[in-house]
PDB file of C-alpha atoms in Angstrom:
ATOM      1  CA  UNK A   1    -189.033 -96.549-164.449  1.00 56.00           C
ATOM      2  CA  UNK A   2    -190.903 -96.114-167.799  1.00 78.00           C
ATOM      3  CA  UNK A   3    -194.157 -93.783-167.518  1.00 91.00           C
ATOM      4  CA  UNK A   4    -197.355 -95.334-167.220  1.00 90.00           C
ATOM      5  CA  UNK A   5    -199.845 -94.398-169.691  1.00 94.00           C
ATOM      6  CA  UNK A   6    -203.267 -93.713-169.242  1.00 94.00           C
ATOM      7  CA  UNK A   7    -203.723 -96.932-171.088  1.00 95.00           C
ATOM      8  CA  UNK A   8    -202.584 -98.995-168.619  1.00 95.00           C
ATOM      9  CA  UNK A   9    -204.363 -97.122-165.810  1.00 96.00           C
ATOM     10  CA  UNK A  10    -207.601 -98.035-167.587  1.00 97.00           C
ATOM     11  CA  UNK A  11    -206.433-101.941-168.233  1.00 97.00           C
ATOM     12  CA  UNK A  12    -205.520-102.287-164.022  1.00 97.00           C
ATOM     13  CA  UNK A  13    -208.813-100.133-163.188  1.00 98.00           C
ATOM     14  CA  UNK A  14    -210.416-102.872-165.158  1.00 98.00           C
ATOM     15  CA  UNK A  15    -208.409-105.858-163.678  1.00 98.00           C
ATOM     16  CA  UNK A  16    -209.300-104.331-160.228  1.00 98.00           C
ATOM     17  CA  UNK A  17    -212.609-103.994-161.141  1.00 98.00           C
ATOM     18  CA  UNK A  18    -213.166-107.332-161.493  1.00 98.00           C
ATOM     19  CA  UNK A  19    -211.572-109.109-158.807  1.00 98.00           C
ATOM     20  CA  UNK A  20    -213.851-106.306-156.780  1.00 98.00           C
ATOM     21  CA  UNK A  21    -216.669-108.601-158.612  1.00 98.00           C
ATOM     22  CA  UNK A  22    -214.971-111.883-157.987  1.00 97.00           C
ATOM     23  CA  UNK A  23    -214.700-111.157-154.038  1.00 97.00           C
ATOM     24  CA  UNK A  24    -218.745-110.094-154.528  1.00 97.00           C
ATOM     25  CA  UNK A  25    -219.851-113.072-156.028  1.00 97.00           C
ATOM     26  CA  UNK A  26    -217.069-115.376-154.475  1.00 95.00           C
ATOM     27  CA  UNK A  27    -215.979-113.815-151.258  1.00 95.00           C
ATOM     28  CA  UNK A  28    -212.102-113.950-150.952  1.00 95.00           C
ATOM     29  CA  UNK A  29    -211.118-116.920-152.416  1.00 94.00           C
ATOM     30  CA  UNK A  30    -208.082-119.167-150.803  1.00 96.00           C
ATOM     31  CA  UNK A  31    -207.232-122.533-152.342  1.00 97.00           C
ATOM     32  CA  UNK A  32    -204.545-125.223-153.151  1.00 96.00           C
ATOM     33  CA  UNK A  33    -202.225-124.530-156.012  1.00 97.00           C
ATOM     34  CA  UNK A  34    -203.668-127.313-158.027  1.00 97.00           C
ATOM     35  CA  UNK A  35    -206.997-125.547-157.298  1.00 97.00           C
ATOM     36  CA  UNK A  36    -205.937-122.371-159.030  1.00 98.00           C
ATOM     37  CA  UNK A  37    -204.442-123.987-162.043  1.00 98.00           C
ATOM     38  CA  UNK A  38    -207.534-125.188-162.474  1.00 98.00           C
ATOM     39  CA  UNK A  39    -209.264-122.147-162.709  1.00 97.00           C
ATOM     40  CA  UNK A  40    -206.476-120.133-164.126  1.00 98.00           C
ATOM     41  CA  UNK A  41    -206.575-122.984-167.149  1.00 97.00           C
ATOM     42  CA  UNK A  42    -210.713-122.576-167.638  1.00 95.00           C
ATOM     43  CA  UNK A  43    -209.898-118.910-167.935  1.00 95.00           C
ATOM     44  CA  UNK A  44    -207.352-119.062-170.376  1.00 96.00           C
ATOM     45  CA  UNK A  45    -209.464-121.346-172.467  1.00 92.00           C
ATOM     46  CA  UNK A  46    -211.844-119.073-172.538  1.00 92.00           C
ATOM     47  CA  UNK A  47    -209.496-115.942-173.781  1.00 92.00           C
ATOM     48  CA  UNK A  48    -208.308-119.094-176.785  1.00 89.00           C
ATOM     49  CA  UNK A  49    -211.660-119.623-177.538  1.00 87.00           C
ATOM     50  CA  UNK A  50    -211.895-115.394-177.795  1.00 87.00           C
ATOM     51  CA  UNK A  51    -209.254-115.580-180.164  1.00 86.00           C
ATOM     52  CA  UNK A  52    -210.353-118.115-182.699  1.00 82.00           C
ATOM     53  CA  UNK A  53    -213.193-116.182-184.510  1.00 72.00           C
ATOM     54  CA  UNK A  54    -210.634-113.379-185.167  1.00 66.00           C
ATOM     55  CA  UNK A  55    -208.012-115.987-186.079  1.00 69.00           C
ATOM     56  CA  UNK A  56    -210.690-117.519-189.063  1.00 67.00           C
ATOM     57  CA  UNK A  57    -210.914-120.707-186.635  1.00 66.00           C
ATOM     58  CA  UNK A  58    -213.939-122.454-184.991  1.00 66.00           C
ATOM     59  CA  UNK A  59    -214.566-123.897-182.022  1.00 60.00           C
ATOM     60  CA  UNK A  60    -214.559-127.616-181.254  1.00 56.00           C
ATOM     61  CA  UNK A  61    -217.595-126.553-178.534  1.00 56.00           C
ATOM     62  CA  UNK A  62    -219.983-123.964-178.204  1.00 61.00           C
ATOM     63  CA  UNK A  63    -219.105-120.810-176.219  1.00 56.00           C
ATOM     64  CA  UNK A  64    -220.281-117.356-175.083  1.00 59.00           C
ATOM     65  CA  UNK A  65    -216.460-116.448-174.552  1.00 61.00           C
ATOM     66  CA  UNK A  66    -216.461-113.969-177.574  1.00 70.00           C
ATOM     67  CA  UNK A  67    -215.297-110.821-176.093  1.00 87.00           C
ATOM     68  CA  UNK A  68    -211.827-110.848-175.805  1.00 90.00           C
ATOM     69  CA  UNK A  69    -210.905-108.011-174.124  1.00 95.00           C
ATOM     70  CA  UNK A  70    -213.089-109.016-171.337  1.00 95.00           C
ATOM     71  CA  UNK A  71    -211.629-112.632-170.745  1.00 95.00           C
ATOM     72  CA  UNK A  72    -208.136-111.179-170.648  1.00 97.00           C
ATOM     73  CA  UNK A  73    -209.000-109.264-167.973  1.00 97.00           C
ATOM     74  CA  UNK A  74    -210.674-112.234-165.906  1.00 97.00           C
ATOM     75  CA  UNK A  75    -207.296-114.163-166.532  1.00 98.00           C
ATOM     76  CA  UNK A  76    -205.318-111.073-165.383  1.00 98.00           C
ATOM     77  CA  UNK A  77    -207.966-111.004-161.997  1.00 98.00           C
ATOM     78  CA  UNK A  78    -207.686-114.435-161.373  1.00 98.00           C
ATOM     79  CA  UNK A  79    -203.783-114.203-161.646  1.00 98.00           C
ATOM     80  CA  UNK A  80    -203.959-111.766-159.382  1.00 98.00           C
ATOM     81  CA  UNK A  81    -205.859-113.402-157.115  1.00 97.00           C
ATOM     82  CA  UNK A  82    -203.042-115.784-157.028  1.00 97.00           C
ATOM     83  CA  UNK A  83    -200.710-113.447-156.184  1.00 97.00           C
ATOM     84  CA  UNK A  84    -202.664-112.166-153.611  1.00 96.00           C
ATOM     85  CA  UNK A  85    -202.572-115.710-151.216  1.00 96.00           C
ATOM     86  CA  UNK A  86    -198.803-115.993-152.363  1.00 96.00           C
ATOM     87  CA  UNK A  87    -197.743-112.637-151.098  1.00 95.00           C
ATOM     88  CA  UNK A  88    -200.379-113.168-148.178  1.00 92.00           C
ATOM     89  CA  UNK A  89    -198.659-116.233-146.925  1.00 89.00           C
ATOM     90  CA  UNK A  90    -195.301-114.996-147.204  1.00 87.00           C
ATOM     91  CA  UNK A  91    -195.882-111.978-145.172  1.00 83.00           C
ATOM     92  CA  UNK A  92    -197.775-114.009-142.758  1.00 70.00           C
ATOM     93  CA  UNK A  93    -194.347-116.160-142.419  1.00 59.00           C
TER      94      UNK A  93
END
């Protein structure tokens, strides 16, 4: 197994971080597949909008998703979210 750096340590401290804050705000969150690829989509949108200003593109609509760095992370929280109900319901099998 490779060595994890202290890089990536800080990355999942920050993707556990914020699903800490989506189970806050949200409370644990259970919902149909179709339900999650909808939010999953919104949150990748978000990171593409992120990346256009770097990129020397503009956005068709107006956004506040500038920081990067941050919507990555909410994509990697709600992703793991996801993963959470799938392993959930096949240990509860």
């Amino acid at each position: 197994m490779e060595q994890v750096t202290e890089l990536m340590n800080d990355i999942n401290k920050d993707v556990l971080t914020e699903r800490i804050n989506q189970n806050k705000k949200w409370g644990i969150q259970r919902h149909h597949m179709g339900a999650w690829l909808a939010i999953l989509a919104e949150e990748f949108g978000e990171v593409s909008q992120a990346m256009q200003g770097p990129l020397g593109l503009t956005s068709m609509k107006e956004t506040d998703a500038d920081d990067l760095y941050k919507e990555l992370i909410q994509v990697a929280a709600v992703a793991s979210a996801i993963a959470e109900q799938v392993k959930e319901s096949t240990i509860n099998m």
